[in-house]
XYZ file of C-alpha atoms in Angstrom:
495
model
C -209.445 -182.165 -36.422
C -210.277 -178.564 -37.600
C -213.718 -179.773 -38.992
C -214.515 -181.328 -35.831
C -213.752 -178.378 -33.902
C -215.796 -176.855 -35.748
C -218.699 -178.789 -35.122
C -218.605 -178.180 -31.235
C -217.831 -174.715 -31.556
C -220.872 -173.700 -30.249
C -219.945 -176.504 -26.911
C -216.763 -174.829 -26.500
C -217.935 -171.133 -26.396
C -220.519 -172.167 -23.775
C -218.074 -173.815 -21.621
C -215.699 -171.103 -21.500
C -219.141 -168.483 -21.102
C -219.609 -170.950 -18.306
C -216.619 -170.587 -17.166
C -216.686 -166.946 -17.073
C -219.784 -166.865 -15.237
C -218.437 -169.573 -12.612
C -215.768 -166.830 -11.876
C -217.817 -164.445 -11.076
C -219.856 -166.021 -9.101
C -217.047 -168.177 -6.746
C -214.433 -165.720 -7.337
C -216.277 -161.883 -7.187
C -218.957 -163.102 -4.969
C -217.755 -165.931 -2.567
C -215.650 -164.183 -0.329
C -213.059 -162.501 0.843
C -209.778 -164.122 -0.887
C -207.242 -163.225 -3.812
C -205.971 -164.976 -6.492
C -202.686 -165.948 -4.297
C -205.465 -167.011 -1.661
C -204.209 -164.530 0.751
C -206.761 -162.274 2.558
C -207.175 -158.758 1.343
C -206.953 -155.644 4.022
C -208.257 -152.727 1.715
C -212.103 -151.961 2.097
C -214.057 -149.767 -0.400
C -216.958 -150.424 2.033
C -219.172 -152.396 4.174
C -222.717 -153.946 4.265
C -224.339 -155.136 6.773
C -220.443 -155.756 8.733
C -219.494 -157.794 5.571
C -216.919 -155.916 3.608
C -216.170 -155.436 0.445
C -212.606 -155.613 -1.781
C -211.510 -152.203 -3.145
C -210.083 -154.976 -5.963
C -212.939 -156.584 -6.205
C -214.686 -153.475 -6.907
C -211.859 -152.111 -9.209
C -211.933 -155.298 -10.974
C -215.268 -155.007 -11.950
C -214.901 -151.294 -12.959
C -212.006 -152.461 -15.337
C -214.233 -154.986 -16.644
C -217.079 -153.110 -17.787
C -215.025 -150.118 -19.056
C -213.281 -152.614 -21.296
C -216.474 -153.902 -22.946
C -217.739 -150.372 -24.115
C -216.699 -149.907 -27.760
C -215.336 -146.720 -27.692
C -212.435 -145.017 -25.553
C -214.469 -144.383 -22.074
C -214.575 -140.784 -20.765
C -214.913 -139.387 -17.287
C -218.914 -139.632 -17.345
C -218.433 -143.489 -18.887
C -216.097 -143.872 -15.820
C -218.705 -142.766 -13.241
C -221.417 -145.138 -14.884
C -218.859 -148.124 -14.519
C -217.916 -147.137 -11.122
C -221.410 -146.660 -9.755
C -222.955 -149.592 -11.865
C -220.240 -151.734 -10.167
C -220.921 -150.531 -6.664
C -224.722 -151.283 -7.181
C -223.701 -155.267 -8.508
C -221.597 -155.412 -4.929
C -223.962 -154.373 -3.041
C -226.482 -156.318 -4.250
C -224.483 -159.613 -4.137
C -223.370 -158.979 -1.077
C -227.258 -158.565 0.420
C -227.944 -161.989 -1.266
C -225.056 -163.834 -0.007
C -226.047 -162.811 3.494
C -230.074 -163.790 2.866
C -228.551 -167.277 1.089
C -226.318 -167.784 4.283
C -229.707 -166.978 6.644
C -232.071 -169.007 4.409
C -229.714 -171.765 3.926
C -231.179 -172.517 0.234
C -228.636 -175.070 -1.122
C -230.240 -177.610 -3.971
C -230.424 -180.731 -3.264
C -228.986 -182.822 -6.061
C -232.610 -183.797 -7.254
C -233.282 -180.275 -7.704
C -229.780 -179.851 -9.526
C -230.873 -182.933 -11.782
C -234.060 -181.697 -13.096
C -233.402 -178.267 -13.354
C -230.174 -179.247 -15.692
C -232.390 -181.270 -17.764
C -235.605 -180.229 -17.931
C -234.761 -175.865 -17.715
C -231.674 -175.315 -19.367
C -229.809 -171.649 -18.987
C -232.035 -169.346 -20.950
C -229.333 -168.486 -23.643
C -228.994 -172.246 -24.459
C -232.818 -172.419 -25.641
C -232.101 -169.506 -28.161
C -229.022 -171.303 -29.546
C -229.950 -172.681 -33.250
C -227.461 -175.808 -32.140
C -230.164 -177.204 -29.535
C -232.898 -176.374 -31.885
C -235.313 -178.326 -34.428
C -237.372 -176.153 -36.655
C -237.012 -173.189 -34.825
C -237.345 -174.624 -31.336
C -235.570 -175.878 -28.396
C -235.149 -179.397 -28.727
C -235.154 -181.077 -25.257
C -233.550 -184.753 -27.160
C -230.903 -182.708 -28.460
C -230.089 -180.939 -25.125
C -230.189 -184.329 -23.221
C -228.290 -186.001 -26.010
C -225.456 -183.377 -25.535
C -225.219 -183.888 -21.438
C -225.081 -187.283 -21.966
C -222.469 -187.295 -25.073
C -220.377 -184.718 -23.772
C -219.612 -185.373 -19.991
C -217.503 -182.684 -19.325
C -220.213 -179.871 -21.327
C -222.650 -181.780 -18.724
C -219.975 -181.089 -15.635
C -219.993 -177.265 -16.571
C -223.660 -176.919 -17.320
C -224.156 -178.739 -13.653
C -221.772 -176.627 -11.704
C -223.322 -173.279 -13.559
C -226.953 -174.585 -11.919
C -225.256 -175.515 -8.485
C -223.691 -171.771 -8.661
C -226.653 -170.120 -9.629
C -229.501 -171.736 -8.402
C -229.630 -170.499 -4.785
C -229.844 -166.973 -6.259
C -232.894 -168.359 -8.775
C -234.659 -169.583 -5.362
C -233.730 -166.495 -3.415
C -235.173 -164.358 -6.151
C -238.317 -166.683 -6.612
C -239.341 -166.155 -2.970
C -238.658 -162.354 -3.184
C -241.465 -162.031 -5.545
C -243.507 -164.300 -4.181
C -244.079 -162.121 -1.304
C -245.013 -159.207 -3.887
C -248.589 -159.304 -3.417
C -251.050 -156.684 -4.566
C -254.399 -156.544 -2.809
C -258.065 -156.182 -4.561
C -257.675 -152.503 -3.233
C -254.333 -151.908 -5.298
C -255.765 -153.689 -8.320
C -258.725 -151.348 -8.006
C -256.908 -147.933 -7.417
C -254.518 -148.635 -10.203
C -257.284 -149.443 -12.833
C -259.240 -146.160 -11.641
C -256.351 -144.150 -12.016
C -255.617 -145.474 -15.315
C -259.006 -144.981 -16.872
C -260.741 -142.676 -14.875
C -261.505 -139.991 -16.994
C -263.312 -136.248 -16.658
C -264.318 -133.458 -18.751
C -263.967 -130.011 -18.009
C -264.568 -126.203 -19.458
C -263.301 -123.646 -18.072
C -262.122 -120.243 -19.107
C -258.343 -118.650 -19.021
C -257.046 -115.333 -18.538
C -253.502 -115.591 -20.103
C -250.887 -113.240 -18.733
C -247.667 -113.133 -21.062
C -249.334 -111.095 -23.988
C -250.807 -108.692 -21.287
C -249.837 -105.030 -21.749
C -248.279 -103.236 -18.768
C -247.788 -99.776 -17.425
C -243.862 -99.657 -17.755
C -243.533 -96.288 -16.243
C -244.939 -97.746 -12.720
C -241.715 -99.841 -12.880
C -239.171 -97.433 -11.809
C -235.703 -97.361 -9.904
C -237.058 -97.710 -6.092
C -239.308 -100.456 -7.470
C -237.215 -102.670 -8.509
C -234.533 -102.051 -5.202
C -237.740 -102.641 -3.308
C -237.960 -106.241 -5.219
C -234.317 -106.772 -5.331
C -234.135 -106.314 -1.175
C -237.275 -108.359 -0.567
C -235.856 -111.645 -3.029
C -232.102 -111.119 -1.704
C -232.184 -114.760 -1.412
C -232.842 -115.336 -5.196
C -229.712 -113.196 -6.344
C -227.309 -114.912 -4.130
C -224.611 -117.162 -5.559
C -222.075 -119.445 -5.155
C -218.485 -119.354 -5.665
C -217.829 -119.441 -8.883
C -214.153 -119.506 -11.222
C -213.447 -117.686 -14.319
C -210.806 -119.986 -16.662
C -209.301 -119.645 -20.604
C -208.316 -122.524 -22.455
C -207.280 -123.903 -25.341
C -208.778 -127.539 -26.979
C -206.789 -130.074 -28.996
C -208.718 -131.550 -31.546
C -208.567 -134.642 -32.653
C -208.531 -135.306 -36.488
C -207.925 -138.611 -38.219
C -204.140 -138.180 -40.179
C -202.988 -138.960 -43.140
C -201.403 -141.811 -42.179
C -204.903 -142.927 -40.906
C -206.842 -142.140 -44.107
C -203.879 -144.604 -46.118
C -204.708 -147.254 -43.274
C -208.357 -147.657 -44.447
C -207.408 -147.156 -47.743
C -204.870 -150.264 -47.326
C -207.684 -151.766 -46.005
C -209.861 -151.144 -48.882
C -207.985 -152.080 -51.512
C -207.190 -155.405 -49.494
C -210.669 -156.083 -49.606
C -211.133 -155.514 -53.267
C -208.259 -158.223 -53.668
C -210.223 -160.644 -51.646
C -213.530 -159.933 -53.729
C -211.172 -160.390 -57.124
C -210.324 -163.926 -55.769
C -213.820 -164.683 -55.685
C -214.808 -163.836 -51.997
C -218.752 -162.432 -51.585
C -219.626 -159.063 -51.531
C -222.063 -159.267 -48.542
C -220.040 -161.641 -46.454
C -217.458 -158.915 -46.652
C -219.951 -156.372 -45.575
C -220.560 -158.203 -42.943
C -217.249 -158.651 -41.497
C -215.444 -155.331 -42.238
C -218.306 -152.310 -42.966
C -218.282 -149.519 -40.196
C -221.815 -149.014 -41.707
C -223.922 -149.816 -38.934
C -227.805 -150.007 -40.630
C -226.762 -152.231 -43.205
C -223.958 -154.354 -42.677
C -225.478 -157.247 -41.078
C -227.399 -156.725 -44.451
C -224.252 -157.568 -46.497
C -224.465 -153.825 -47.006
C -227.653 -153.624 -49.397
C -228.579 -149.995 -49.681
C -232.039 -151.222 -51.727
C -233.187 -148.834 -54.654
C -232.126 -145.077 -54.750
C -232.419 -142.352 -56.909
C -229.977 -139.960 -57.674
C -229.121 -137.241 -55.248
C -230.108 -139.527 -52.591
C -226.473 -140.053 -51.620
C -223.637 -138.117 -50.694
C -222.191 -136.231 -54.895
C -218.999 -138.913 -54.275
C -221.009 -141.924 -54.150
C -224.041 -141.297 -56.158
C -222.032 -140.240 -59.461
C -219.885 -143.643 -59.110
C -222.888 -145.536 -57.945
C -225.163 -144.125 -61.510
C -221.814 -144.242 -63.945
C -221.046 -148.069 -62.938
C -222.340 -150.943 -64.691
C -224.604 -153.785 -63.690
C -222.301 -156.139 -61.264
C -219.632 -154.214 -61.253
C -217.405 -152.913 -57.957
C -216.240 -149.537 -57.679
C -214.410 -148.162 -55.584
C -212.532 -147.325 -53.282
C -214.787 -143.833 -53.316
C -214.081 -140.861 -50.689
C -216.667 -139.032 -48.803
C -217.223 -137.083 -45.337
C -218.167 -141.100 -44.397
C -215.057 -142.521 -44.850
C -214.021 -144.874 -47.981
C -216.288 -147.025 -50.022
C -216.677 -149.734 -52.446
C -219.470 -149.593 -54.357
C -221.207 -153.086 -56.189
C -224.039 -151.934 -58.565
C -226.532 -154.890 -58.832
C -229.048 -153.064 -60.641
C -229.673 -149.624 -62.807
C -233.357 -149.102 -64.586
C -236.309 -146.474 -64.489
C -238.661 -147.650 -61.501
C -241.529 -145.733 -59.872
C -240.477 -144.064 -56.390
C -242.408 -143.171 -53.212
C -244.758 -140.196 -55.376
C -245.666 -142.910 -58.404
C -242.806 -141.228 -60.378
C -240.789 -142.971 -62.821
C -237.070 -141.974 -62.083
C -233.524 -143.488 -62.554
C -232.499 -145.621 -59.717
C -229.834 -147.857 -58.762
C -229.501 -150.765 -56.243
C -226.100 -151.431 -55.027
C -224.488 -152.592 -51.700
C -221.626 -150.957 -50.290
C -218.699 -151.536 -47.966
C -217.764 -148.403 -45.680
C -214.188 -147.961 -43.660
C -214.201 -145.114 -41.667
C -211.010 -143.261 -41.231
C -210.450 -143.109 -37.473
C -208.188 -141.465 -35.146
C -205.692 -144.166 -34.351
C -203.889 -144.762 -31.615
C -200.599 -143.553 -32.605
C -202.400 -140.277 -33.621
C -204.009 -139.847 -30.132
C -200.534 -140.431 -28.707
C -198.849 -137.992 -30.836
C -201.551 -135.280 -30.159
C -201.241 -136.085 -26.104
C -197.660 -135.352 -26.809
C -197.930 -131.741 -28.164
C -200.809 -131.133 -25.630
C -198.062 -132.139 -22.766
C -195.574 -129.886 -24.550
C -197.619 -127.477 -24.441
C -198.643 -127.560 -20.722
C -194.999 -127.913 -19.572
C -194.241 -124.947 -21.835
C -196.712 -123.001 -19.851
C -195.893 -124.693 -16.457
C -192.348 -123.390 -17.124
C -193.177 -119.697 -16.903
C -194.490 -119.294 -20.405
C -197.314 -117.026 -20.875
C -200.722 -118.954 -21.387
C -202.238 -116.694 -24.652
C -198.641 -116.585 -26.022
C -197.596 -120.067 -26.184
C -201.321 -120.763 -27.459
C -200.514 -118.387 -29.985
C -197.319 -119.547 -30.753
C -198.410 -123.307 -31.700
C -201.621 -121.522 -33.725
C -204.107 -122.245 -30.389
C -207.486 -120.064 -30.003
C -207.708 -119.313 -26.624
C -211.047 -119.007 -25.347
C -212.364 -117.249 -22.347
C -215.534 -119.192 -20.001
C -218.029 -117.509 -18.299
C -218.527 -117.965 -14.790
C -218.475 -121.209 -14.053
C -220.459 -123.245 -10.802
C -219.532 -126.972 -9.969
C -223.002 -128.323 -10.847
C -222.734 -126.483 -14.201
C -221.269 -127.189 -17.660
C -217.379 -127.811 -17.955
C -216.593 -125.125 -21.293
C -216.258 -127.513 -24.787
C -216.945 -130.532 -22.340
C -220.288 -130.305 -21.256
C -221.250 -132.170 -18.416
C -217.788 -133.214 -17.232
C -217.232 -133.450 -13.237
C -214.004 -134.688 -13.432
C -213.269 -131.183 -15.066
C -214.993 -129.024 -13.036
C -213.314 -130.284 -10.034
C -209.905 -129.718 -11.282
C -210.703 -126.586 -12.130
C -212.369 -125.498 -8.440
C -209.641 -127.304 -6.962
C -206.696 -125.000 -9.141
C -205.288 -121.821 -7.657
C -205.414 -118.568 -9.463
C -203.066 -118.749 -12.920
C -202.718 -122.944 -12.483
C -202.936 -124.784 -15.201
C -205.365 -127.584 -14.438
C -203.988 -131.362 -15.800
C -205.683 -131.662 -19.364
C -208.584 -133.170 -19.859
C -209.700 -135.474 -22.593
C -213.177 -136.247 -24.507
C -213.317 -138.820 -27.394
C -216.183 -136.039 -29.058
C -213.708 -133.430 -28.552
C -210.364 -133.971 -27.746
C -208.151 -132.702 -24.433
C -208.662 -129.486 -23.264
C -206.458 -127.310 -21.020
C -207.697 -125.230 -18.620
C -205.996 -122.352 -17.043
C -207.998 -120.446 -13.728
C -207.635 -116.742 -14.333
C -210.145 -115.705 -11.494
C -212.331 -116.902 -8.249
C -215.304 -115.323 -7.866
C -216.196 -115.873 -4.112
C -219.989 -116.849 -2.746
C -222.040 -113.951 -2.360
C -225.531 -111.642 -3.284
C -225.231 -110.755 -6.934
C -225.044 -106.599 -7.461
C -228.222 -105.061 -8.128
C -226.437 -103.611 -11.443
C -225.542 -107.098 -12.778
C -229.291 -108.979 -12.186
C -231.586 -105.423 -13.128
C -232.916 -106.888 -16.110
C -233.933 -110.077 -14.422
C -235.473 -108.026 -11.346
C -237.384 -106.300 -14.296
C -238.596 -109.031 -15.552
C -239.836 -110.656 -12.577
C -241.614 -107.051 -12.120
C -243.530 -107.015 -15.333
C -244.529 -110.608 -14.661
C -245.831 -109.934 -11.100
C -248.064 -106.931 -12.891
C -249.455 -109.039 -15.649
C -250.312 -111.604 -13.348
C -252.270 -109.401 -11.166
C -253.590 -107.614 -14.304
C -255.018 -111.194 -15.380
C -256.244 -112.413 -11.866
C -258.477 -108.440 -11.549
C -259.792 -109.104 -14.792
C -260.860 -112.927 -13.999
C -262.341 -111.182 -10.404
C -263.704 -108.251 -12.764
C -265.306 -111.359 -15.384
C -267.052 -113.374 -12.099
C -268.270 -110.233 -10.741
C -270.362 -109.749 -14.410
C -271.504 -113.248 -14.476
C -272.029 -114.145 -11.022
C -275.329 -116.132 -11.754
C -273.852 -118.554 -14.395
C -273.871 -122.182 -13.871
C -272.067 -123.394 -17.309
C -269.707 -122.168 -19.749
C -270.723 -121.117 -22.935
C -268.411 -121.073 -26.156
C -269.668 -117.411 -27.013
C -269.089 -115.644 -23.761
C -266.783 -112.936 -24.139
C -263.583 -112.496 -21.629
């Protein structure tokens, strides 16, 4: 039974991708109806007068934040959100041109298209495939062997078809006139040559004692508009990192030394390497690492890597990288990359990261919630920081369209933080990079025109500049004037 499973494996994962793809298409995209069948109430927005599910929308949200491979943050959350919005949208436009067109196949159309152009990811599948190439026998053999593969394969085309005909006439009306085939291929290769002569400004000296005090007021008064600012907040705070604990670093080491126990009962290196090594360049490789010579890797590995002998495994070996096991297939004098003979070794390797666990995150979140109720309760921000051995930091000022401090961009941040009165302690924030961070506001600065005190060097500046330029530009006028009768450039004319 197992052995036969086997065989249609590859069946059974398309049926249930099938499946999958069914669901969104009659479930996400076919109306306006539940999983009870009731009809929903809550709109997240409308197009066209057709609305569209807030749990719909959430639903796909969930979905895509669940396929990224790492624990999303607020910026993954945005992409998700506003990637899902876009998909809604844009079904819900071609369910309304379907509904206008009226483009349901006929069952002739379903019939050849199911035999004769098969779902694109069924051509690439090495099942359906003789010598490298989609095998049409093989694909008709399989409908016709396997009714209920054929039923799913048929009600995928019925689904998805409209949209394939929709889409087909769409760019059929994309035409491009002689006229637009001409302008784009002259503004692709038209080409000219020119000389031409510059008068540079930044390495221009100036006459710094015409800059003076009235000067720059004068400048300051007449750009007022370029010196005002927003409202901006002022904030401390304090970041937990997240480090990988001991307990973590003995998890991949369990796993480690499982592995060696697998490879001592006769299991292969690379298939190994392929299943378990965090190593992402060269695990699909079974983890060959090729020919190196020594001080190539990390001191750890390279001294075990050059003291092992010829089809041995060593290992488990610590570095910054994680743990590793080591198999030495070769060890001789071979010329490298300059024609130099050196000592090299090629080995393979298996590496397993030690990660931040779950259990570690959740025992971190716990101090970091201790720590904000301790301060929520009247203690005194830099003391209880102090207390649990906490640097607290001070921002500068910060704007909402700006960088969140230790978070970079980070709006989810930014608005807690403008949203917080003065001494609140905004809700902690968390970054896989980084960590959770708590912010506390410790001043607003309100919208206004910048003091002339605080921008004087950048009113300087903007001086000097103005005066170079013009010093350039009267020396260009000054260069025309001298060769007013030229009609080319010459390489030897002075400026």
């Amino acid at each position: 039974m197992m052995t036969k499973m086997r065989e249609n494996t590859a069946v059974i994962l398309w049926i249930l991708v099938l499946a999958f793809v069914a669901t969104i298409v009659f479930s996400w995209g076919m109306g306006g109806f539940d999983s009870n069948g009731q009809t929903t109430s809550t709109v997240v927005g409308t197009v066209n007068g057709q609305d569209l599910d807030i749990r719909r929308f959430e639903q796909l949200v969930a979905n895509r934040v669940n396929n990224q491979q790492r624990e999303p943050d607020d910026a993954a959350i945005r992409t998700a959100r506003g990637s899902a919005w876009d998909d809604m949208v844009s079904l819900s436009l071609a369910e309304q041109e379907l509904d206008r067109l009226d483009l349901q196949p006929r069952d002739t159309e379903i019939l050849d298209w199911v035999t004769w152009n098969p779902p694109a990811f069924f051509t690439t599948d090495t099942s359906f495939q003789t010598n490298g190439r989609f095998d049409t026998t093989i694909w008709i053999d399989r409908l016709i062997g396997n009714p209920e593969f054929g039923r799913s394969i048929e009600n995928y085309v019925r689904s998805s078809y409209p949209y394939q005909k929709l889409y087909s006439r769409i760019y059929a009306t994309a035409t491009v006139s002689d006229a637009d085939l001409r302008d784009k291929f002259m503004s692709d290769n038209r080409t000219a040559s020119a000389r031409y002569l510059a008068f540079p400004s930044k390495a221009l000296p100036i006459d710094s004692s015409a800059i003076d005090e009235n000067r720059l007021k004068a400048w300051y008064d007449e750009h007022r508009e370029e010196y005002r600012d927003t409202e901006k907040r002022l904030v401390e705070y304090v970041q937990f990192t997240a480090q990988p604990s001991a307990e973590d670093s003995a998890d991949a080491l369990d796993q480690a030394n499982y592995i060696l126990k697998q490879l001592a009962a006769g299991d292969d290196f690379g298939a190994l390497a392929r299943t378990f090594s965090a190593d992402a360049s060269n695990a699909e490789k079974g983890g060959d690492l090729g020919w190196f010579e020594k001080g190539r890797m990390v001191p750890e590995f390279g001294e075990a890597a050059f003291a092992a002998e010829i089809g041995s495994v060593v290992g488990p070996i610590q570095t910054r990288f994680g743990w590793h096991l080591i198999k030495v297939n070769g060890h001789e004098m071979r010329e490298n990359d300059k024609g130099e003979k050196t000592d090299q070794v090629s080995a393979q390797h298996i590496l397993l990261k030690v990660e931040v666990s779950s259990m570690t995150y959740s025992d971190l979140r716990s101090k970091v919630d201790g720590f904000v109720e301790e301060c929520r309760n009247g203690g005194e921000f830099k003391s209880v920081a102090e207390a649990r051995g906490l640097m607290v930091l001070d921002s500068n000022p910060l704007s909402r369209d700006r960088m969140a401090p230790g978070l970079g961009r980070n709006q989810r941040a930014l608005d807690l933080i403008f949203a917080a009165g003065p001494g609140e302690i905004v809700d902690p924030i968390f970054s896989k990079a980084n960590g959770w961070f708590v912010y506390r506001l410790t001043k607003i600065i309100p919208e206004g025109l910048t003091p002339f005190a605080d921008v004087r060097d950048k009113v300087y500046a903007k001086v000097a500049d103005a005066d170079r330029v013009n010093e350039a530009f009267n020396r260009a006028q000054e260069w025309m004037g001298m060769h007013s009768g030229i009609t080319s450039l010459d390489s030897t004319m002075a400026v």
